[in-house]
């Protein structure tokens, strides 16, 4: 029987799409995606990609995901996140606080 997804392919997809995690903050959970290749050596530097606000955040989503994937392939772990009160994060937005 042939597996539906090979482990190396699954790891590659997870590195590109990101591993969902939640970070704790006083206002509520922060949704984040950690882009990290488990099978590769990493540099001592990681990159945090901060999204823009408003409609620009929607327009930049695909570019930020592609950028994170390119960073992972270059050996840099990347973290994307949603600010409080935006996207899948809890709490109120920075404009409401």
PDB file of N, CA and C in Angstrom:
ATOM      1  N   UNK A   1       0.845  -1.182   0.000  1.00  0.00           N
ATOM      2  CA  UNK A   1       0.000   0.000   0.000  1.00  0.00           C
ATOM      3  C   UNK A   1       0.889   1.243   0.000  1.00  0.00           C
ATOM      4  N   UNK A   2       0.591   2.208  -0.853  1.00  0.00           N
ATOM      5  CA  UNK A   2       1.353   3.449  -0.942  1.00  0.00           C
ATOM      6  C   UNK A   2       0.703   4.493  -0.039  1.00  0.00           C
ATOM      7  N   UNK A   3       1.493   5.146   0.832  1.00  0.00           N
ATOM      8  CA  UNK A   3       0.891   6.166   1.704  1.00  0.00           C
ATOM      9  C   UNK A   3       0.370   7.339   0.869  1.00  0.00           C
ATOM     10  N   UNK A   4      -0.699   7.967   1.350  1.00  0.00           N
ATOM     11  CA  UNK A   4      -1.283   9.096   0.631  1.00  0.00           C
ATOM     12  C   UNK A   4      -0.335  10.280   0.571  1.00  0.00           C
ATOM     13  N   UNK A   5       0.337  10.551   1.686  1.00  0.00           N
ATOM     14  CA  UNK A   5       1.281  11.666   1.736  1.00  0.00           C
ATOM     15  C   UNK A   5       2.577  11.161   2.348  1.00  0.00           C
ATOM     16  N   UNK A   6       3.666  11.306   1.647  1.00  0.00           N
ATOM     17  CA  UNK A   6       4.955  10.903   2.185  1.00  0.00           C
ATOM     18  C   UNK A   6       5.368  11.863   3.289  1.00  0.00           C
ATOM     19  N   UNK A   7       6.107  11.372   4.271  1.00  0.00           N
ATOM     20  CA  UNK A   7       6.509  12.216   5.388  1.00  0.00           C
ATOM     21  C   UNK A   7       7.272  13.448   4.922  1.00  0.00           C
ATOM     22  N   UNK A   8       8.175  13.289   3.959  1.00  0.00           N
ATOM     23  CA  UNK A   8       8.955  14.437   3.496  1.00  0.00           C
ATOM     24  C   UNK A   8       8.044  15.463   2.817  1.00  0.00           C
ATOM     25  N   UNK A   9       7.020  15.006   2.109  1.00  0.00           N
ATOM     26  CA  UNK A   9       6.082  15.924   1.469  1.00  0.00           C
ATOM     27  C   UNK A   9       5.249  16.633   2.530  1.00  0.00           C
ATOM     28  N   UNK A  10       4.803  15.886   3.536  1.00  0.00           N
ATOM     29  CA  UNK A  10       4.019  16.492   4.609  1.00  0.00           C
ATOM     30  C   UNK A  10       4.844  17.530   5.362  1.00  0.00           C
ATOM     31  N   UNK A  11       6.104  17.230   5.636  1.00  0.00           N
ATOM     32  CA  UNK A  11       6.979  18.190   6.315  1.00  0.00           C
ATOM     33  C   UNK A  11       7.173  19.434   5.468  1.00  0.00           C
ATOM     34  N   UNK A  12       7.314  19.242   4.177  1.00  0.00           N
ATOM     35  CA  UNK A  12       7.499  20.376   3.265  1.00  0.00           C
ATOM     36  C   UNK A  12       6.262  21.268   3.248  1.00  0.00           C
ATOM     37  N   UNK A  13       5.077  20.649   3.176  1.00  0.00           N
ATOM     38  CA  UNK A  13       3.839  21.429   3.196  1.00  0.00           C
ATOM     39  C   UNK A  13       3.662  22.171   4.514  1.00  0.00           C
ATOM     40  N   UNK A  14       4.015  21.535   5.614  1.00  0.00           N
ATOM     41  CA  UNK A  14       3.902  22.179   6.918  1.00  0.00           C
ATOM     42  C   UNK A  14       4.854  23.360   7.023  1.00  0.00           C
ATOM     43  N   UNK A  15       6.038  23.245   6.450  1.00  0.00           N
ATOM     44  CA  UNK A  15       6.988  24.353   6.464  1.00  0.00           C
ATOM     45  C   UNK A  15       6.464  25.523   5.648  1.00  0.00           C
ATOM     46  N   UNK A  16       5.806  25.231   4.520  1.00  0.00           N
ATOM     47  CA  UNK A  16       5.273  26.292   3.668  1.00  0.00           C
ATOM     48  C   UNK A  16       4.034  26.921   4.289  1.00  0.00           C
ATOM     49  N   UNK A  17       3.095  26.113   4.732  1.00  0.00           N
ATOM     50  CA  UNK A  17       1.831  26.621   5.288  1.00  0.00           C
ATOM     51  C   UNK A  17       1.997  27.141   6.708  1.00  0.00           C
ATOM     52  N   UNK A  18       2.878  26.532   7.462  1.00  0.00           N
ATOM     53  CA  UNK A  18       3.088  26.925   8.846  1.00  0.00           C
ATOM     54  C   UNK A  18       2.347  26.031   9.820  1.00  0.00           C
ATOM     55  N   UNK A  19       2.931  25.885  10.998  1.00  0.00           N
ATOM     56  CA  UNK A  19       2.315  25.091  12.068  1.00  0.00           C
ATOM     57  C   UNK A  19       1.520  26.055  12.955  1.00  0.00           C
ATOM     58  N   UNK A  20       0.195  25.883  13.077  1.00  0.00           N
ATOM     59  CA  UNK A  20      -0.591  26.813  13.893  1.00  0.00           C
ATOM     60  C   UNK A  20      -0.257  26.680  15.374  1.00  0.00           C
ATOM     61  N   UNK A  21      -0.071  27.813  16.021  1.00  0.00           N
ATOM     62  CA  UNK A  21       0.178  27.857  17.460  1.00  0.00           C
ATOM     63  C   UNK A  21      -0.588  29.044  18.046  1.00  0.00           C
ATOM     64  N   UNK A  22      -0.788  29.049  19.353  1.00  0.00           N
ATOM     65  CA  UNK A  22      -1.393  30.185  20.039  1.00  0.00           C
ATOM     66  C   UNK A  22      -0.412  30.696  21.086  1.00  0.00           C
ATOM     67  N   UNK A  23      -0.181  31.997  21.063  1.00  0.00           N
ATOM     68  CA  UNK A  23       0.686  32.647  22.035  1.00  0.00           C
ATOM     69  C   UNK A  23      -0.196  33.315  23.075  1.00  0.00           C
ATOM     70  N   UNK A  24       0.242  33.340  24.327  1.00  0.00           N
ATOM     71  CA  UNK A  24      -0.544  33.954  25.397  1.00  0.00           C
ATOM     72  C   UNK A  24      -0.212  35.430  25.524  1.00  0.00           C
ATOM     73  N   UNK A  25      -1.249  36.235  25.672  1.00  0.00           N
ATOM     74  CA  UNK A  25      -1.109  37.666  25.889  1.00  0.00           C
ATOM     75  C   UNK A  25      -2.214  38.072  26.846  1.00  0.00           C
ATOM     76  N   UNK A  26      -2.034  39.146  27.585  1.00  0.00           N
ATOM     77  CA  UNK A  26      -3.027  39.568  28.575  1.00  0.00           C
ATOM     78  C   UNK A  26      -4.420  39.731  27.977  1.00  0.00           C
ATOM     79  N   UNK A  27      -4.528  40.252  26.751  1.00  0.00           N
ATOM     80  CA  UNK A  27      -5.819  40.497  26.123  1.00  0.00           C
ATOM     81  C   UNK A  27      -6.454  39.262  25.516  1.00  0.00           C
ATOM     82  N   UNK A  28      -5.755  38.168  25.429  1.00  0.00           N
ATOM     83  CA  UNK A  28      -6.304  36.950  24.842  1.00  0.00           C
ATOM     84  C   UNK A  28      -5.253  36.231  24.020  1.00  0.00           C
ATOM     85  N   UNK A  29      -5.645  35.104  23.436  1.00  0.00           N
ATOM     86  CA  UNK A  29      -4.681  34.326  22.650  1.00  0.00           C
ATOM     87  C   UNK A  29      -4.343  35.008  21.330  1.00  0.00           C
ATOM     88  N   UNK A  30      -3.091  34.893  20.941  1.00  0.00           N
ATOM     89  CA  UNK A  30      -2.613  35.412  19.667  1.00  0.00           C
ATOM     90  C   UNK A  30      -2.381  34.217  18.747  1.00  0.00           C
ATOM     91  N   UNK A  31      -3.047  34.227  17.617  1.00  0.00           N
ATOM     92  CA  UNK A  31      -2.889  33.149  16.633  1.00  0.00           C
ATOM     93  C   UNK A  31      -1.624  33.406  15.830  1.00  0.00           C
ATOM     94  N   UNK A  32      -0.818  32.359  15.671  1.00  0.00           N
ATOM     95  CA  UNK A  32       0.429  32.495  14.919  1.00  0.00           C
ATOM     96  C   UNK A  32       0.676  31.233  14.106  1.00  0.00           C
ATOM     97  N   UNK A  33       1.510  31.372  13.106  1.00  0.00           N
ATOM     98  CA  UNK A  33       1.941  30.247  12.279  1.00  0.00           C
ATOM     99  C   UNK A  33       3.454  30.199  12.300  1.00  0.00           C
ATOM    100  N   UNK A  34       3.994  29.073  12.747  1.00  0.00           N
ATOM    101  CA  UNK A  34       5.431  28.881  12.809  1.00  0.00           C
ATOM    102  C   UNK A  34       5.875  28.095  11.587  1.00  0.00           C
ATOM    103  N   UNK A  35       6.724  28.707  10.778  1.00  0.00           N
ATOM    104  CA  UNK A  35       7.267  28.057   9.588  1.00  0.00           C
ATOM    105  C   UNK A  35       8.660  27.565   9.951  1.00  0.00           C
ATOM    106  N   UNK A  36       8.819  26.232   9.963  1.00  0.00           N
ATOM    107  CA  UNK A  36      10.055  25.634  10.435  1.00  0.00           C
ATOM    108  C   UNK A  36      10.213  24.275   9.786  1.00  0.00           C
ATOM    109  N   UNK A  37      11.358  24.024   9.206  1.00  0.00           N
ATOM    110  CA  UNK A  37      11.625  22.696   8.652  1.00  0.00           C
ATOM    111  C   UNK A  37      12.263  21.851   9.740  1.00  0.00           C
ATOM    112  N   UNK A  38      11.628  20.752  10.044  1.00  0.00           N
ATOM    113  CA  UNK A  38      12.102  19.873  11.111  1.00  0.00           C
ATOM    114  C   UNK A  38      13.376  19.133  10.707  1.00  0.00           C
ATOM    115  N   UNK A  39      13.539  18.897   9.412  1.00  0.00           N
ATOM    116  CA  UNK A  39      14.636  18.051   8.946  1.00  0.00           C
ATOM    117  C   UNK A  39      15.881  18.837   8.543  1.00  0.00           C
ATOM    118  N   UNK A  40      15.902  20.123   8.735  1.00  0.00           N
ATOM    119  CA  UNK A  40      17.031  20.933   8.260  1.00  0.00           C
ATOM    120  C   UNK A  40      17.691  21.673   9.415  1.00  0.00           C
ATOM    121  N   UNK A  41      18.926  22.047   9.214  1.00  0.00           N
ATOM    122  CA  UNK A  41      19.608  22.869  10.199  1.00  0.00           C
ATOM    123  C   UNK A  41      19.120  24.301  10.046  1.00  0.00           C
ATOM    124  N   UNK A  42      19.075  25.002  11.176  1.00  0.00           N
ATOM    125  CA  UNK A  42      18.581  26.365  11.169  1.00  0.00           C
ATOM    126  C   UNK A  42      19.705  27.311  11.538  1.00  0.00           C
ATOM    127  N   UNK A  43      19.587  28.515  11.050  1.00  0.00           N
ATOM    128  CA  UNK A  43      20.544  29.541  11.457  1.00  0.00           C
ATOM    129  C   UNK A  43      20.172  29.988  12.871  1.00  0.00           C
ATOM    130  N   UNK A  44      21.001  30.772  13.483  1.00  0.00           N
ATOM    131  CA  UNK A  44      20.705  31.296  14.823  1.00  0.00           C
ATOM    132  C   UNK A  44      19.750  32.466  14.789  1.00  0.00           C
ATOM    133  N   UNK A  45      19.213  32.775  13.617  1.00  0.00           N
ATOM    134  CA  UNK A  45      18.330  33.918  13.453  1.00  0.00           C
ATOM    135  C   UNK A  45      16.958  33.454  12.979  1.00  0.00           C
ATOM    136  N   UNK A  46      15.912  33.989  13.591  1.00  0.00           N
ATOM    137  CA  UNK A  46      14.547  33.752  13.146  1.00  0.00           C
ATOM    138  C   UNK A  46      13.953  35.067  12.680  1.00  0.00           C
ATOM    139  N   UNK A  47      12.905  34.994  11.888  1.00  0.00           N
ATOM    140  CA  UNK A  47      12.278  36.185  11.335  1.00  0.00           C
ATOM    141  C   UNK A  47      10.813  36.227  11.762  1.00  0.00           C
ATOM    142  N   UNK A  48      10.375  37.367  12.308  1.00  0.00           N
ATOM    143  CA  UNK A  48       8.980  37.587  12.667  1.00  0.00           C
ATOM    144  C   UNK A  48       8.378  38.495  11.601  1.00  0.00           C
ATOM    145  N   UNK A  49       7.358  38.005  10.923  1.00  0.00           N
ATOM    146  CA  UNK A  49       6.690  38.781   9.879  1.00  0.00           C
ATOM    147  C   UNK A  49       5.425  39.409  10.457  1.00  0.00           C
ATOM    148  N   UNK A  50       5.412  40.726  10.556  1.00  0.00           N
ATOM    149  CA  UNK A  50       4.275  41.461  11.117  1.00  0.00           C
ATOM    150  C   UNK A  50       3.354  41.896   9.982  1.00  0.00           C
ATOM    151  N   UNK A  51       2.072  41.580  10.071  1.00  0.00           N
ATOM    152  CA  UNK A  51       1.157  41.948   8.993  1.00  0.00           C
ATOM    153  C   UNK A  51       0.802  43.436   9.052  1.00  0.00           C
ATOM    154  N   UNK A  52       0.406  43.996   7.906  1.00  0.00           N
ATOM    155  CA  UNK A  52      -0.101  45.371   7.921  1.00  0.00           C
ATOM    156  C   UNK A  52      -1.515  45.393   8.509  1.00  0.00           C
ATOM    157  N   UNK A  53      -2.097  46.569   8.639  1.00  0.00           N
ATOM    158  CA  UNK A  53      -3.447  46.707   9.209  1.00  0.00           C
ATOM    159  C   UNK A  53      -4.495  46.868   8.111  1.00  0.00           C
ATOM    160  N   UNK A  54      -5.735  46.553   8.474  1.00  0.00           N
ATOM    161  CA  UNK A  54      -6.870  46.807   7.599  1.00  0.00           C
ATOM    162  C   UNK A  54      -6.883  45.946   6.353  1.00  0.00           C
ATOM    163  N   UNK A  55      -7.381  46.538   5.277  1.00  0.00           N
ATOM    164  CA  UNK A  55      -7.519  45.808   4.020  1.00  0.00           C
ATOM    165  C   UNK A  55      -6.156  45.393   3.481  1.00  0.00           C
ATOM    166  N   UNK A  56      -5.121  46.118   3.834  1.00  0.00           N
ATOM    167  CA  UNK A  56      -3.773  45.746   3.393  1.00  0.00           C
ATOM    168  C   UNK A  56      -3.372  44.378   3.926  1.00  0.00           C
ATOM    169  N   UNK A  57      -3.877  44.021   5.107  1.00  0.00           N
ATOM    170  CA  UNK A  57      -3.568  42.715   5.677  1.00  0.00           C
ATOM    171  C   UNK A  57      -4.122  41.602   4.788  1.00  0.00           C
ATOM    172  N   UNK A  58      -5.327  41.791   4.289  1.00  0.00           N
ATOM    173  CA  UNK A  58      -5.945  40.795   3.417  1.00  0.00           C
ATOM    174  C   UNK A  58      -5.151  40.679   2.114  1.00  0.00           C
ATOM    175  N   UNK A  59      -4.764  41.812   1.573  1.00  0.00           N
ATOM    176  CA  UNK A  59      -4.035  41.818   0.298  1.00  0.00           C
ATOM    177  C   UNK A  59      -2.628  41.225   0.422  1.00  0.00           C
ATOM    178  N   UNK A  60      -2.031  41.324   1.605  1.00  0.00           N
ATOM    179  CA  UNK A  60      -0.649  40.872   1.792  1.00  0.00           C
ATOM    180  C   UNK A  60      -0.538  39.423   2.256  1.00  0.00           C
ATOM    181  N   UNK A  61      -1.645  38.771   2.541  1.00  0.00           N
ATOM    182  CA  UNK A  61      -1.610  37.429   3.136  1.00  0.00           C
ATOM    183  C   UNK A  61      -0.781  36.450   2.305  1.00  0.00           C
ATOM    184  N   UNK A  62      -1.075  36.350   1.033  1.00  0.00           N
ATOM    185  CA  UNK A  62      -0.371  35.384   0.175  1.00  0.00           C
ATOM    186  C   UNK A  62       1.120  35.714   0.073  1.00  0.00           C
ATOM    187  N   UNK A  63       1.444  36.991  -0.025  1.00  0.00           N
ATOM    188  CA  UNK A  63       2.850  37.400  -0.118  1.00  0.00           C
ATOM    189  C   UNK A  63       3.612  37.066   1.157  1.00  0.00           C
ATOM    190  N   UNK A  64       2.979  37.292   2.313  1.00  0.00           N
ATOM    191  CA  UNK A  64       3.644  36.973   3.579  1.00  0.00           C
ATOM    192  C   UNK A  64       3.861  35.470   3.718  1.00  0.00           C
ATOM    193  N   UNK A  65       2.880  34.682   3.273  1.00  0.00           N
ATOM    194  CA  UNK A  65       3.035  33.221   3.332  1.00  0.00           C
ATOM    195  C   UNK A  65       4.168  32.773   2.418  1.00  0.00           C
ATOM    196  N   UNK A  66       4.238  33.328   1.220  1.00  0.00           N
ATOM    197  CA  UNK A  66       5.314  32.975   0.284  1.00  0.00           C
ATOM    198  C   UNK A  66       6.667  33.420   0.824  1.00  0.00           C
ATOM    199  N   UNK A  67       6.721  34.588   1.437  1.00  0.00           N
ATOM    200  CA  UNK A  67       7.961  35.092   2.020  1.00  0.00           C
ATOM    201  C   UNK A  67       8.427  34.161   3.139  1.00  0.00           C
ATOM    202  N   UNK A  68       7.499  33.737   3.997  1.00  0.00           N
ATOM    203  CA  UNK A  68       7.851  32.815   5.080  1.00  0.00           C
ATOM    204  C   UNK A  68       8.382  31.503   4.518  1.00  0.00           C
ATOM    205  N   UNK A  69       7.758  30.991   3.458  1.00  0.00           N
ATOM    206  CA  UNK A  69       8.236  29.762   2.826  1.00  0.00           C
ATOM    207  C   UNK A  69       9.633  29.919   2.254  1.00  0.00           C
ATOM    208  N   UNK A  70       9.895  31.068   1.631  1.00  0.00           N
ATOM    209  CA  UNK A  70      11.230  31.322   1.073  1.00  0.00           C
ATOM    210  C   UNK A  70      12.274  31.425   2.184  1.00  0.00           C
ATOM    211  N   UNK A  71      11.907  32.040   3.297  1.00  0.00           N
ATOM    212  CA  UNK A  71      12.833  32.136   4.426  1.00  0.00           C
ATOM    213  C   UNK A  71      13.170  30.756   4.978  1.00  0.00           C
ATOM    214  N   UNK A  72      12.166  29.903   5.096  1.00  0.00           N
ATOM    215  CA  UNK A  72      12.391  28.545   5.606  1.00  0.00           C
ATOM    216  C   UNK A  72      13.344  27.786   4.686  1.00  0.00           C
ATOM    217  N   UNK A  73      13.156  27.911   3.395  1.00  0.00           N
ATOM    218  CA  UNK A  73      14.036  27.221   2.443  1.00  0.00           C
ATOM    219  C   UNK A  73      15.455  27.760   2.501  1.00  0.00           C
ATOM    220  N   UNK A  74      15.611  29.008   2.935  1.00  0.00           N
ATOM    221  CA  UNK A  74      16.946  29.595   3.078  1.00  0.00           C
ATOM    222  C   UNK A  74      17.560  29.275   4.446  1.00  0.00           C
ATOM    223  N   UNK A  75      16.816  28.549   5.313  1.00  0.00           N
ATOM    224  CA  UNK A  75      17.347  28.135   6.607  1.00  0.00           C
ATOM    225  C   UNK A  75      16.971  29.029   7.766  1.00  0.00           C
ATOM    226  N   UNK A  76      15.999  29.928   7.573  1.00  0.00           N
ATOM    227  CA  UNK A  76      15.569  30.827   8.648  1.00  0.00           C
ATOM    228  C   UNK A  76      14.157  30.474   9.092  1.00  0.00           C
ATOM    229  N   UNK A  77      13.954  30.116  10.348  1.00  0.00           N
ATOM    230  CA  UNK A  77      12.594  29.912  10.832  1.00  0.00           C
ATOM    231  C   UNK A  77      11.829  31.234  10.750  1.00  0.00           C
ATOM    232  N   UNK A  78      10.538  31.163  10.454  1.00  0.00           N
ATOM    233  CA  UNK A  78       9.721  32.367  10.330  1.00  0.00           C
ATOM    234  C   UNK A  78       8.447  32.209  11.147  1.00  0.00           C
ATOM    235  N   UNK A  79       7.974  33.323  11.696  1.00  0.00           N
ATOM    236  CA  UNK A  79       6.741  33.347  12.483  1.00  0.00           C
ATOM    237  C   UNK A  79       5.839  34.433  11.927  1.00  0.00           C
ATOM    238  N   UNK A  80       4.619  34.053  11.534  1.00  0.00           N
ATOM    239  CA  UNK A  80       3.587  35.025  11.139  1.00  0.00           C
ATOM    240  C   UNK A  80       2.521  35.007  12.224  1.00  0.00           C
ATOM    241  N   UNK A  81       1.858  36.126  12.456  1.00  0.00           N
ATOM    242  CA  UNK A  81       0.843  36.173  13.502  1.00  0.00           C
ATOM    243  C   UNK A  81      -0.246  37.174  13.144  1.00  0.00           C
ATOM    244  N   UNK A  82      -1.374  37.089  13.856  1.00  0.00           N
ATOM    245  CA  UNK A  82      -2.454  38.067  13.747  1.00  0.00           C
ATOM    246  C   UNK A  82      -2.405  38.944  14.989  1.00  0.00           C
ATOM    247  N   UNK A  83      -2.440  40.252  14.799  1.00  0.00           N
ATOM    248  CA  UNK A  83      -2.461  41.169  15.936  1.00  0.00           C
ATOM    249  C   UNK A  83      -3.720  40.922  16.771  1.00  0.00           C
ATOM    250  N   UNK A  84      -3.716  41.327  18.059  1.00  0.00           N
ATOM    251  CA  UNK A  84      -4.918  41.155  18.895  1.00  0.00           C
ATOM    252  C   UNK A  84      -6.147  41.787  18.243  1.00  0.00           C
ATOM    253  N   UNK A  85      -7.253  41.049  18.270  1.00  0.00           N
ATOM    254  CA  UNK A  85      -8.512  41.540  17.727  1.00  0.00           C
ATOM    255  C   UNK A  85      -8.594  41.501  16.212  1.00  0.00           C
ATOM    256  N   UNK A  86      -7.616  40.891  15.548  1.00  0.00           N
ATOM    257  CA  UNK A  86      -7.667  40.763  14.096  1.00  0.00           C
ATOM    258  C   UNK A  86      -7.494  39.291  13.728  1.00  0.00           C
ATOM    259  N   UNK A  87      -7.929  38.943  12.534  1.00  0.00           N
ATOM    260  CA  UNK A  87      -7.761  37.568  12.062  1.00  0.00           C
ATOM    261  C   UNK A  87      -8.317  36.560  13.044  1.00  0.00           C
ATOM    262  N   UNK A  88      -7.515  35.569  13.401  1.00  0.00           N
ATOM    263  CA  UNK A  88      -7.942  34.511  14.320  1.00  0.00           C
ATOM    264  C   UNK A  88      -7.482  34.732  15.748  1.00  0.00           C
ATOM    265  N   UNK A  89      -6.933  35.909  16.056  1.00  0.00           N
ATOM    266  CA  UNK A  89      -6.498  36.220  17.426  1.00  0.00           C
ATOM    267  C   UNK A  89      -7.665  36.727  18.250  1.00  0.00           C
ATOM    268  N   UNK A  90      -7.581  36.496  19.554  1.00  0.00           N
ATOM    269  CA  UNK A  90      -8.609  36.990  20.463  1.00  0.00           C
ATOM    270  C   UNK A  90      -8.310  38.415  20.912  1.00  0.00           C
ATOM    271  N   UNK A  91      -9.162  38.908  21.807  1.00  0.00           N
ATOM    272  CA  UNK A  91      -8.941  40.247  22.366  1.00  0.00           C
ATOM    273  C   UNK A  91      -9.496  41.337  21.480  1.00  0.00           C
ATOM    274  N   UNK A  92      -9.203  42.579  21.867  1.00  0.00           N
ATOM    275  CA  UNK A  92      -9.662  43.717  21.055  1.00  0.00           C
ATOM    276  C   UNK A  92      -8.504  44.252  20.241  1.00  0.00           C
ATOM    277  N   UNK A  93      -8.859  44.899  19.158  1.00  0.00           N
ATOM    278  CA  UNK A  93      -7.823  45.426  18.273  1.00  0.00           C
ATOM    279  C   UNK A  93      -7.064  46.548  18.955  1.00  0.00           C
ATOM    280  N   UNK A  94      -5.883  46.867  18.443  1.00  0.00           N
ATOM    281  CA  UNK A  94      -5.072  47.927  19.027  1.00  0.00           C
ATOM    282  C   UNK A  94      -5.800  49.271  18.948  1.00  0.00           C
ATOM    283  N   UNK A  95      -6.656  49.468  17.947  1.00  0.00           N
ATOM    284  CA  UNK A  95      -7.385  50.719  17.805  1.00  0.00           C
ATOM    285  C   UNK A  95      -8.455  50.867  18.882  1.00  0.00           C
ATOM    286  N   UNK A  96      -8.975  49.743  19.395  1.00  0.00           N
ATOM    287  CA  UNK A  96     -10.027  49.776  20.419  1.00  0.00           C
ATOM    288  C   UNK A  96      -9.466  49.930  21.830  1.00  0.00           C
ATOM    289  N   UNK A  97      -8.157  49.667  22.044  1.00  0.00           N
ATOM    290  CA  UNK A  97      -7.609  49.725  23.390  1.00  0.00           C
ATOM    291  C   UNK A  97      -7.166  51.113  23.771  1.00  0.00           C
TER     292      UNK A  97
END
